[in-house]
CSV table of C-alpha atoms in Angstrom, one decimal:
chain,number,residue,atom,x,y,z
A,278,MET,CA,14.5,-33.2,-51.1
A,279,PRO,CA,15.1,-36.6,-49.3
A,280,LEU,CA,14.2,-36.5,-45.6
A,281,LEU,CA,16.7,-39.1,-43.9
A,282,ILE,CA,17.5,-40.7,-40.6
A,283,THR,CA,20.7,-42.5,-40.4
A,284,GLY,CA,22.0,-44.2,-37.2
A,285,ILE,CA,22.5,-46.8,-34.6
A,286,SER,CA,20.7,-47.5,-31.3
A,287,HIS,CA,20.6,-49.9,-28.3
A,288,HIS,CA,18.2,-52.1,-30.5
A,289,THR,CA,21.0,-52.5,-33.2
A,290,ALA,CA,24.4,-52.1,-31.6
A,291,SER,CA,26.4,-52.9,-28.4
A,292,LEU,CA,27.6,-50.2,-26.2
A,293,GLU,CA,31.1,-50.7,-27.8
A,294,ILE,CA,29.8,-49.8,-31.3
A,295,ARG,CA,27.7,-47.0,-30.2
A,296,GLU,CA,30.8,-45.5,-28.1
A,297,LYS,CA,32.5,-45.2,-31.5
A,298,ILE,CA,29.8,-43.3,-33.1
A,299,ALA,CA,28.9,-41.1,-30.2
A,300,ILE,CA,29.2,-37.2,-30.7
A,301,THR,CA,30.1,-35.1,-27.7
A,302,ARG,CA,28.7,-31.7,-27.0
A,303,LEU,CA,32.4,-30.2,-27.6
A,304,ASP,CA,32.3,-31.8,-31.0
A,305,TYR,CA,28.8,-31.0,-32.2
A,306,ASP,CA,29.5,-27.8,-34.1
A,307,LYS,CA,32.4,-29.3,-35.8
A,308,ARG,CA,30.3,-32.4,-36.9
A,309,VAL,CA,27.3,-30.6,-38.0
A,310,LYS,CA,29.5,-28.4,-40.3
A,311,GLU,CA,31.3,-31.5,-41.6
A,312,LEU,CA,27.9,-32.9,-42.5
A,313,LEU,CA,26.7,-29.7,-44.1
A,314,ALA,CA,29.8,-29.4,-46.4
A,315,LEU,CA,28.9,-33.0,-48.0
A,316,ASP,CA,27.6,-32.5,-51.4
A,317,GLY,CA,23.9,-32.6,-51.7
A,318,VAL,CA,23.1,-32.1,-47.5
A,319,GLU,CA,21.1,-28.9,-47.0
A,320,GLU,CA,19.8,-29.3,-43.4
A,321,VAL,CA,21.3,-31.5,-40.4
A,322,VAL,CA,20.4,-32.3,-36.9
A,323,VAL,CA,22.7,-34.9,-34.9
A,324,GLY,CA,21.0,-36.6,-31.8
A,325,SER,CA,23.6,-38.5,-29.8
A,326,THR,CA,22.6,-40.0,-26.3
A,327,CYS,CA,24.0,-43.0,-24.5
A,328,ILE,CA,21.5,-45.4,-26.3
A,329,ARG,CA,21.7,-43.7,-29.9
A,330,THR,CA,23.5,-41.6,-32.5
A,331,GLU,CA,21.2,-40.4,-35.2
A,332,VAL,CA,21.8,-38.0,-38.2
A,333,TYR,CA,18.5,-36.5,-39.3
A,334,SER,CA,19.0,-34.7,-43.0
A,335,VAL,CA,17.5,-33.0,-45.7
A,336,GLY,CA,19.3,-33.1,-49.1
A,337,GLN,CA,19.5,-34.0,-52.7
A,338,LYS,CA,18.9,-37.5,-54.3
A,339,ASP,CA,22.3,-38.9,-53.5
A,340,SER,CA,22.9,-37.3,-50.2
A,341,PRO,CA,21.9,-40.5,-48.0
A,342,LEU,CA,24.9,-42.4,-49.2
A,343,ARG,CA,27.2,-39.6,-48.2
A,344,VAL,CA,25.7,-39.3,-45.0
A,345,HIS,CA,26.1,-43.2,-44.4
A,346,ARG,CA,29.7,-42.9,-45.4
A,347,TRP,CA,30.4,-40.1,-43.1
A,348,LEU,CA,29.1,-41.9,-40.4
A,349,GLN,CA,30.7,-45.0,-41.2
A,350,ALA,CA,34.1,-43.0,-41.3
A,351,LYS,CA,33.2,-41.5,-38.1
A,352,GLY,CA,33.1,-44.6,-36.3
A,353,GLY,CA,35.7,-46.6,-38.2
A,354,LEU,CA,33.4,-49.3,-38.8
A,355,SER,CA,33.7,-51.9,-41.6
A,356,ASP,CA,31.0,-52.4,-44.3
A,357,THR,CA,30.0,-55.5,-42.7
A,358,GLU,CA,29.5,-53.7,-39.3
A,359,MET,CA,27.5,-50.8,-40.9
A,360,GLU,CA,25.4,-53.5,-42.6
A,361,LYS,CA,24.6,-55.3,-39.4
A,362,HIS,CA,24.2,-52.2,-37.0
A,363,CYS,CA,23.2,-49.0,-38.9
A,364,TYR,CA,19.6,-48.3,-39.9
A,365,VAL,CA,18.1,-45.9,-42.5
A,366,HIS,CA,14.5,-44.3,-42.5
A,367,GLU,CA,13.4,-42.2,-45.5
A,368,ARG,CA,10.4,-40.0,-45.9
A,369,GLU,CA,7.4,-40.8,-44.0
A,370,HIS,CA,9.4,-43.7,-42.1
A,371,ALA,CA,11.8,-41.3,-40.9
A,372,VAL,CA,9.1,-39.1,-39.6
A,373,HIS,CA,7.2,-41.8,-37.8
A,374,HIS,CA,10.6,-43.0,-36.1
A,375,LEU,CA,11.3,-39.5,-34.8
A,376,PHE,CA,7.9,-38.9,-33.5
A,377,ARG,CA,8.2,-42.3,-31.8
A,378,VAL,CA,11.5,-41.3,-30.4
A,379,SER,CA,10.1,-38.2,-29.2
A,380,GLY,CA,7.1,-39.8,-27.5
A,381,GLY,CA,9.2,-42.2,-25.4
A,382,LEU,CA,8.1,-45.0,-27.6
A,383,ASP,CA,11.6,-46.1,-28.6
A,384,SER,CA,13.5,-45.7,-25.3
A,385,LEU,CA,15.1,-48.1,-23.2
A,386,VAL,CA,12.6,-47.4,-20.6
A,387,LEU,CA,9.1,-47.2,-22.3
A,388,GLY,CA,7.6,-43.8,-21.9
A,389,GLU,CA,10.7,-42.0,-20.2
A,390,SER,CA,10.9,-38.3,-21.0
A,391,GLN,CA,14.4,-37.3,-21.0
A,392,ILE,CA,14.7,-37.9,-24.7
A,393,VAL,CA,12.7,-34.8,-25.4
A,394,GLY,CA,15.0,-32.6,-23.6
A,395,GLN,CA,18.0,-34.4,-25.5
A,396,LEU,CA,16.3,-33.7,-28.7
A,397,LYS,CA,15.5,-30.1,-28.1
A,398,GLU,CA,19.1,-29.6,-27.2
A,399,ALA,CA,20.1,-31.3,-30.4
A,400,TRP,CA,17.9,-29.2,-32.4
A,401,GLN,CA,18.9,-26.1,-30.6
A,402,MET,CA,22.7,-26.7,-30.9
A,403,SER,CA,22.2,-27.5,-34.8
A,404,ILE,CA,20.2,-24.1,-35.2
A,405,ALA,CA,23.3,-22.5,-33.7
A,406,ALA,CA,26.0,-24.3,-36.0
A,407,GLY,CA,23.7,-23.2,-39.1
A,408,GLY,CA,22.3,-26.6,-39.7
A,409,VAL,CA,18.4,-26.0,-39.4
A,410,GLU,CA,16.2,-24.6,-42.1
A,411,LYS,CA,12.8,-24.7,-43.0
A,412,VAL,CA,12.1,-28.6,-43.0
A,413,LEU,CA,13.8,-29.9,-40.0
A,414,ASP,CA,12.8,-26.8,-38.0
A,415,ARG,CA,9.3,-27.9,-38.9
A,416,LEU,CA,9.9,-31.3,-38.4
A,417,PHE,CA,11.4,-30.9,-34.9
A,418,GLN,CA,8.7,-28.6,-33.5
A,419,HIS,CA,6.0,-31.2,-34.9
A,420,ALA,CA,8.0,-33.9,-33.2
A,421,PHE,CA,7.8,-32.1,-29.8
A,422,ALA,CA,4.2,-31.3,-30.2
A,423,THR,CA,3.5,-34.9,-31.1
A,424,GLY,CA,5.5,-36.4,-28.0
A,425,LYS,CA,3.8,-33.9,-25.7
A,426,LYS,CA,0.5,-35.1,-27.0
A,427,ILE,CA,1.0,-38.6,-26.7
A,428,ARG,CA,2.2,-38.1,-23.2
A,429,SER,CA,-0.7,-36.0,-22.3
A,430,LYS,CA,-3.4,-38.2,-23.9
A,431,THR,CA,-2.0,-41.8,-22.8
A,432,ARG,CA,-0.2,-40.6,-19.6
A,433,ILE,CA,2.4,-43.1,-20.5
A,434,GLY,CA,4.7,-41.5,-17.9
A,435,ASP,CA,2.6,-42.0,-15.0
A,436,HIS,CA,3.5,-45.5,-14.4
A,437,PRO,CA,7.0,-45.8,-13.0
A,438,VAL,CA,8.9,-48.7,-14.2
A,439,SER,CA,12.0,-48.6,-12.1
A,440,VAL,CA,12.5,-49.9,-8.5
A,441,ALA,CA,13.9,-46.7,-7.3
A,442,TYR,CA,11.2,-44.4,-8.8
A,443,THR,CA,8.2,-46.8,-7.8
A,444,THR,CA,9.6,-46.6,-4.3
A,445,VAL,CA,9.4,-42.8,-4.2
A,446,MET,CA,5.9,-42.7,-6.0
A,447,LEU,CA,4.4,-45.3,-3.4
A,448,ALA,CA,5.7,-42.9,-0.8
A,449,ARG,CA,4.0,-40.0,-2.2
A,450,GLN,CA,0.8,-42.1,-2.6
A,451,ILE,CA,0.8,-42.6,1.0
A,452,PHE,CA,2.0,-39.3,2.2
A,453,GLY,CA,1.4,-36.9,-0.4
A,454,ASP,CA,3.7,-34.2,-0.4
A,455,LEU,CA,7.4,-35.4,0.8
A,456,ALA,CA,8.9,-32.2,1.3
A,457,SER,CA,7.9,-32.1,5.1
A,458,LYS,CA,8.8,-35.7,5.6
A,459,THR,CA,12.1,-37.3,6.9
A,460,VAL,CA,13.5,-40.1,5.1
A,461,ILE,CA,16.3,-42.4,6.1
A,462,LEU,CA,18.3,-44.4,3.4
A,463,VAL,CA,20.2,-47.3,4.8
A,464,GLY,CA,23.0,-48.2,2.6
A,465,ALA,CA,25.1,-46.3,0.1
A,466,GLY,CA,24.8,-48.3,-3.1
A,467,GLU,CA,23.5,-47.7,-6.6
A,468,MET,CA,19.9,-48.4,-5.7
A,469,VAL,CA,20.2,-46.2,-2.6
A,470,GLU,CA,21.6,-43.4,-4.7
A,471,LEU,CA,18.9,-43.6,-7.3
A,472,CYS,CA,16.3,-43.4,-4.4
A,473,GLY,CA,18.0,-40.3,-3.0
A,474,ARG,CA,18.3,-38.5,-6.4
A,475,HIS,CA,14.5,-39.1,-7.1
A,476,LEU,CA,13.5,-37.7,-3.3
A,477,HIS,CA,15.7,-34.5,-3.8
A,478,ASP,CA,14.3,-34.1,-7.2
A,479,LYS,CA,10.8,-34.3,-5.2
A,480,GLY,CA,11.9,-31.5,-3.0
A,481,LEU,CA,12.5,-33.6,0.1
A,482,LYS,CA,14.1,-31.3,2.8
A,483,SER,CA,15.2,-34.0,5.4
A,484,LEU,CA,17.2,-36.8,4.2
A,485,ILE,CA,19.8,-38.8,6.5
A,486,ILE,CA,22.0,-41.8,5.3
A,487,ALA,CA,22.8,-44.6,7.4
A,488,ASN,CA,25.8,-46.7,6.4
A,489,ARG,CA,28.8,-48.9,7.4
A,490,SER,CA,31.2,-46.8,5.8
A,491,ILE,CA,30.8,-43.3,7.3
A,492,GLU,CA,32.8,-41.8,4.3
A,493,ARG,CA,30.8,-43.1,1.7
A,494,ALA,CA,27.6,-42.0,3.6
A,495,LYS,CA,29.3,-38.7,3.6
A,496,GLU,CA,30.2,-38.5,0.1
A,497,LEU,CA,26.6,-39.5,-1.0
A,498,ALA,CA,24.9,-37.0,1.7
A,499,GLU,CA,26.9,-34.1,-0.1
A,500,GLN,CA,24.9,-34.8,-3.4
A,501,PHE,CA,21.6,-34.4,-1.8
A,502,ASP,CA,22.3,-31.8,1.1
A,503,ALA,CA,21.6,-34.8,3.4
A,504,LEU,CA,23.0,-35.8,7.0
A,505,ALA,CA,25.4,-39.0,7.2
A,506,THR,CA,25.5,-41.2,10.2
A,507,PRO,CA,26.9,-44.7,11.1
A,508,LEU,CA,24.8,-47.6,10.6
A,509,GLY,CA,25.3,-48.5,14.4
A,510,ASN,CA,23.2,-45.3,15.4
A,511,LEU,CA,20.2,-46.5,13.4
A,512,PRO,CA,18.2,-47.7,16.3
A,513,GLU,CA,18.6,-44.4,18.1
A,514,ILE,CA,17.2,-42.3,15.1
A,515,LEU,CA,14.8,-44.9,13.6
A,516,HIS,CA,11.9,-42.8,15.1
A,517,LYS,CA,12.6,-39.9,12.9
A,518,ALA,CA,11.9,-41.8,9.6
A,519,ASP,CA,8.5,-41.3,8.1
A,520,ILE,CA,10.1,-43.2,5.2
A,521,LEU,CA,12.9,-45.6,5.2
A,522,ILE,CA,14.5,-47.4,2.3
A,523,SER,CA,17.1,-50.0,2.8
A,524,SER,CA,19.5,-51.8,0.6
A,525,THR,CA,22.5,-53.2,2.2
A,526,ALA,CA,25.1,-56.2,1.6
A,527,SER,CA,24.1,-57.6,4.9
A,528,LEU,CA,23.7,-61.5,5.1
A,529,GLU,CA,21.3,-60.8,8.2
A,530,PRO,CA,18.4,-58.2,8.9
A,531,VAL,CA,19.8,-54.9,10.1
A,532,ILE,CA,16.2,-53.8,11.4
A,533,HIS,CA,14.1,-56.0,13.5
A,534,ALA,CA,10.8,-55.7,14.8
A,535,ASP,CA,11.5,-54.8,18.4
A,536,SER,CA,13.5,-51.6,16.9
A,537,VAL,CA,10.5,-50.5,14.8
A,538,LYS,CA,8.1,-51.1,17.7
A,539,ALA,CA,10.0,-48.7,19.9
A,540,ALA,CA,10.3,-46.2,17.1
A,541,LEU,CA,6.5,-46.3,16.6
A,542,LYS,CA,6.0,-45.7,20.3
A,543,GLN,CA,8.2,-42.8,20.0
A,544,ARG,CA,6.3,-41.5,17.0
A,545,ARG,CA,2.9,-42.0,18.9
A,546,ASN,CA,2.0,-44.6,16.2
A,547,GLN,CA,2.3,-42.3,13.5
A,548,PRO,CA,2.7,-44.3,10.1
A,549,MET,CA,6.1,-45.5,8.7
A,550,PHE,CA,6.7,-46.6,5.3
A,551,LEU,CA,9.5,-49.2,4.9
A,552,VAL,CA,10.9,-50.4,1.8
A,553,ASP,CA,13.5,-53.4,1.7
A,554,ILE,CA,15.0,-53.4,-1.6
A,555,ALA,CA,17.8,-55.9,-0.3
A,556,VAL,CA,18.4,-59.6,-1.2
A,557,PRO,CA,18.8,-60.9,1.5
A,558,ARG,CA,16.4,-58.7,3.2
A,559,ASP,CA,17.5,-55.9,5.4
A,560,ILE,CA,14.2,-55.9,7.3
A,561,HIS,CA,13.0,-58.8,9.3
A,562,PRO,CA,9.7,-60.2,8.0
A,563,ASP,CA,8.0,-59.7,11.6
A,564,VAL,CA,8.0,-56.0,11.1
A,565,SER,CA,5.1,-56.4,8.6
A,566,LYS,CA,3.0,-57.8,11.5
A,567,LEU,CA,3.1,-54.4,13.4
A,568,GLY,CA,0.2,-51.7,13.0
A,569,ASN,CA,0.9,-48.4,11.3
A,570,VAL,CA,3.7,-50.0,9.4
A,571,TYR,CA,3.6,-50.2,5.4
A,572,LEU,CA,6.5,-52.6,4.6
A,573,TYR,CA,7.3,-53.4,1.0
A,574,THR,CA,10.0,-56.2,-0.3
A,575,ILE,CA,11.7,-56.0,-3.7
A,576,ASP,CA,9.2,-58.8,-4.8
A,577,ASP,CA,6.4,-56.4,-3.8
A,578,LEU,CA,7.9,-53.5,-6.0
A,579,GLN,CA,8.7,-55.7,-8.8
A,580,LYS,CA,5.0,-56.8,-9.3
A,581,VAL,CA,4.3,-52.7,-9.4
A,582,VAL,CA,6.8,-52.3,-11.8
A,583,ASP,CA,5.6,-54.9,-13.9
A,584,GLU,CA,2.1,-54.1,-13.8
A,585,ASN,CA,3.2,-50.5,-14.8
A,586,LEU,CA,5.2,-51.6,-17.6
A,587,SER,CA,2.1,-53.6,-18.9
A,588,LYS,CA,0.2,-50.1,-18.5
A,589,ARG,CA,2.9,-48.4,-20.6
A,590,THR,CA,2.7,-50.8,-23.1
A,591,GLU,CA,-0.8,-50.4,-23.4
A,592,ALA,CA,-0.3,-46.6,-23.5
A,593,ALA,CA,2.3,-47.1,-26.5
A,594,GLU,CA,-0.5,-48.9,-28.5
A,595,ALA,CA,-3.2,-46.5,-27.7
A,596,ALA,CA,-0.6,-43.8,-29.3
A,597,SER,CA,-0.4,-45.3,-32.5
A,598,SER,CA,-3.3,-43.8,-34.2
A,599,ASP,CA,-2.2,-40.3,-32.9
A,600,LEU,CA,1.2,-41.3,-34.1
A,601,ASP,CA,-0.1,-41.8,-37.6
A,602,GLU,CA,-2.2,-39.0,-37.9
A,603,ALA,CA,0.6,-36.8,-36.9
A,604,VAL,CA,2.9,-38.5,-39.4
A,605,ASP,CA,0.2,-37.8,-42.2
A,606,GLU,CA,-0.4,-34.3,-41.4
A,607,PHE,CA,3.6,-33.5,-41.6
A,608,MET,CA,4.0,-35.4,-44.7
A,609,ARG,CA,1.1,-33.4,-46.2
A,610,TRP,CA,3.1,-30.0,-45.1
A,611,LEU,CA,6.3,-31.6,-46.7
A,612,ASN,CA,4.8,-32.4,-49.9
A,613,SER,CA,3.0,-29.2,-50.1
A,614,ALA,CA,6.6,-27.6,-49.4
A,615,ARG,CA,8.1,-29.5,-52.1
A,616,ALA,CA,5.4,-28.3,-54.7
A,617,THR,CA,5.7,-24.6,-53.5
A,618,VAL,CA,9.3,-25.1,-54.5
A,619,TYR,CA,8.5,-26.4,-58.1
A,620,LEU,CA,6.1,-23.6,-58.6
A,621,GLN,CA,8.3,-21.0,-57.6
A,622,ASN,CA,10.7,-22.3,-60.2
A,623,LEU,CA,8.0,-22.4,-62.8
A,624,ARG,CA,7.1,-18.7,-62.0
A,625,LYS,CA,10.6,-17.8,-62.2
A,626,HIS,CA,10.9,-19.4,-65.7
A,627,ALA,CA,7.7,-17.5,-67.1
A,628,ARG,CA,8.6,-14.4,-65.4
A,629,MET,CA,12.3,-14.2,-66.9
A,630,ASN,CA,10.7,-14.7,-70.4
A,631,SER,CA,8.0,-12.4,-69.8
A,632,ASP,CA,9.9,-9.7,-68.3
A,633,GLU,CA,12.3,-9.5,-71.4
A,634,LEU,CA,9.5,-10.0,-74.3
A,635,VAL,CA,7.4,-7.2,-72.6
A,636,GLU,CA,10.3,-5.0,-72.7
A,637,LYS,CA,11.1,-5.6,-76.5
A,638,ALA,CA,7.1,-5.3,-77.1
A,639,LEU,CA,7.3,-1.6,-75.5
A,640,ARG,CA,10.2,-0.6,-77.5
A,641,LYS,CA,8.4,-1.6,-80.7
A,642,ILE,CA,5.4,0.4,-79.7
A,643,ARG,CA,7.5,3.5,-78.7
A,644,ALA,CA,8.9,3.3,-82.3
A,645,GLY,CA,5.7,3.3,-84.1
A,646,THR,CA,4.9,-0.4,-84.6
A,647,ASP,CA,1.1,-1.3,-84.9
A,648,PRO,CA,0.2,-2.2,-81.0
A,649,GLU,CA,-2.2,-5.0,-82.1
A,650,GLN,CA,0.5,-6.7,-84.0
A,651,VAL,CA,3.0,-6.4,-81.4
A,652,VAL,CA,0.7,-7.8,-78.7
A,653,LYS,CA,-0.2,-10.7,-81.0
A,654,GLN,CA,3.8,-11.6,-81.8
A,655,LEU,CA,4.2,-11.2,-77.8
A,656,ALA,CA,1.6,-13.7,-76.9
A,657,HIS,CA,3.0,-16.2,-79.8
A,658,THR,CA,6.5,-15.8,-78.8
A,659,LEU,CA,5.9,-16.0,-74.9
A,660,THR,CA,3.6,-19.0,-75.3
A,661,ASN,CA,6.4,-20.8,-77.5
A,662,ARG,CA,9.3,-20.0,-74.9
A,663,ILE,CA,7.3,-21.3,-71.9
A,664,LEU,CA,6.2,-24.4,-73.7
A,665,HIS,CA,9.3,-25.3,-75.2
A,666,LEU,CA,11.3,-27.1,-72.6
A,667,PRO,CA,8.0,-28.8,-71.3
A,668,SER,CA,7.3,-29.9,-75.1
A,669,THR,CA,10.5,-31.3,-75.4
A,670,ARG,CA,10.4,-33.4,-72.2
A,671,LEU,CA,7.0,-34.8,-73.1
A,672,ARG,CA,8.3,-36.0,-76.7
A,673,GLN,CA,11.1,-37.6,-75.0
A,674,ALA,CA,8.6,-39.3,-72.5
A,675,ALA,CA,6.7,-40.3,-75.4
A,676,GLU,CA,9.6,-41.8,-77.4
A,677,GLU,CA,10.9,-43.6,-74.2
A,678,ARG,CA,7.4,-44.7,-73.3
A,679,ASP,CA,7.3,-42.6,-69.8
A,680,ASP,CA,3.7,-43.2,-69.5
A,681,ASP,CA,3.5,-41.8,-65.7
A,682,LEU,CA,5.2,-38.4,-67.0
A,683,LEU,CA,2.6,-38.3,-69.8
A,684,ARG,CA,-0.3,-39.0,-67.4
A,685,VAL,CA,0.7,-36.5,-65.0
A,686,ALA,CA,1.2,-33.8,-67.8
A,687,ASN,CA,-2.3,-34.4,-68.9
A,688,ARG,CA,-3.6,-34.2,-65.6
A,689,LEU,CA,-2.1,-30.9,-65.2
A,690,PHE,CA,-3.7,-29.4,-68.2
A,691,GLU,CA,-7.1,-31.3,-68.1
A,692,PRO,CA,-9.8,-28.8,-67.7
A,693,GLU,CA,-11.8,-29.0,-64.5
A,694,ARG,CA,-15.1,-30.8,-64.5
A,695,ASP,CA,-18.5,-29.2,-63.7
A,696,THR,CA,-20.0,-31.0,-60.5
């Protein structure tokens, strides 16, 4: 039962190539059923995000090639493009890869946790589409447990590695719970929007967005249940800011020391946390000389980001032993499951013969044949039938010099030695 991952990711392909192979939620059920219809494919989960599309499959010996061709046809890629951009992981290498992905160790941002939710969603959708049975169900549950263990043990997600998220984390370090604080966001660009989203997710209740374009400020404010105000009103409301984050396109500072000094007086010198992530700077450097002001620039934040990225890298390296242990544990289960299938087939073969021969033997005994003679004949015939096919295979192995099979057969029937 080959366990296989076939896919592309940000490591191997551009956005243009990834877009061709991406699978939407609306198409998911259809794509899973297409894969299950391929000869030899028994189980399948498809994971498709902005940075990767991967097909996790279980099947017969020749199923990997069929999955590979399906993915190629789906994206309309040439043989050369597939060879360049597509990767294939089998057996323990596939398990190792999935566990790394689940642990956030293969993400665009090392240690990010969003991938766990995406994998769970893919697994659940595949279950609904009939794509998951024993092996992939066990594999994905093991992947989720491994990812959780890695995050818990290494605390890889404790160190923010984006400027926006780092800003919010620093604010929490200074003020603790942000729910009761007031934050003013100056500007309405991408970085301010990201900060607003992180603050909103942390339960912030009081958020003000000041921007030159009041329309854009209102548009952003609607997303976060915030208030919008023209940038010109900033000096009048500055005293409300426990936290201020600024990122405009201004060529000159928009916040000066005298405005902050006046705001501090109104606040009775309660501390203010000011973050300037604009280039050129929005907050005049003289503001840093004021007491009860914590001022961070983009360079200050980048130092924190770089330090945290280093910590995440160290955490990822520390996770390697846990990762290897988890892979070994799953492979032991998988190999045991394979043995169970073989044993079931062996027992089925033996039972079919024994049931038939026992019924014949009972009929002979009822007809008056000597029971001892019937039992001896039963044993002789049953032995011959059960061993006929294995004996034929062993003779062929000997003729073809298949020493590996001969050694395995010898080991199977070798008596246990006393210890």
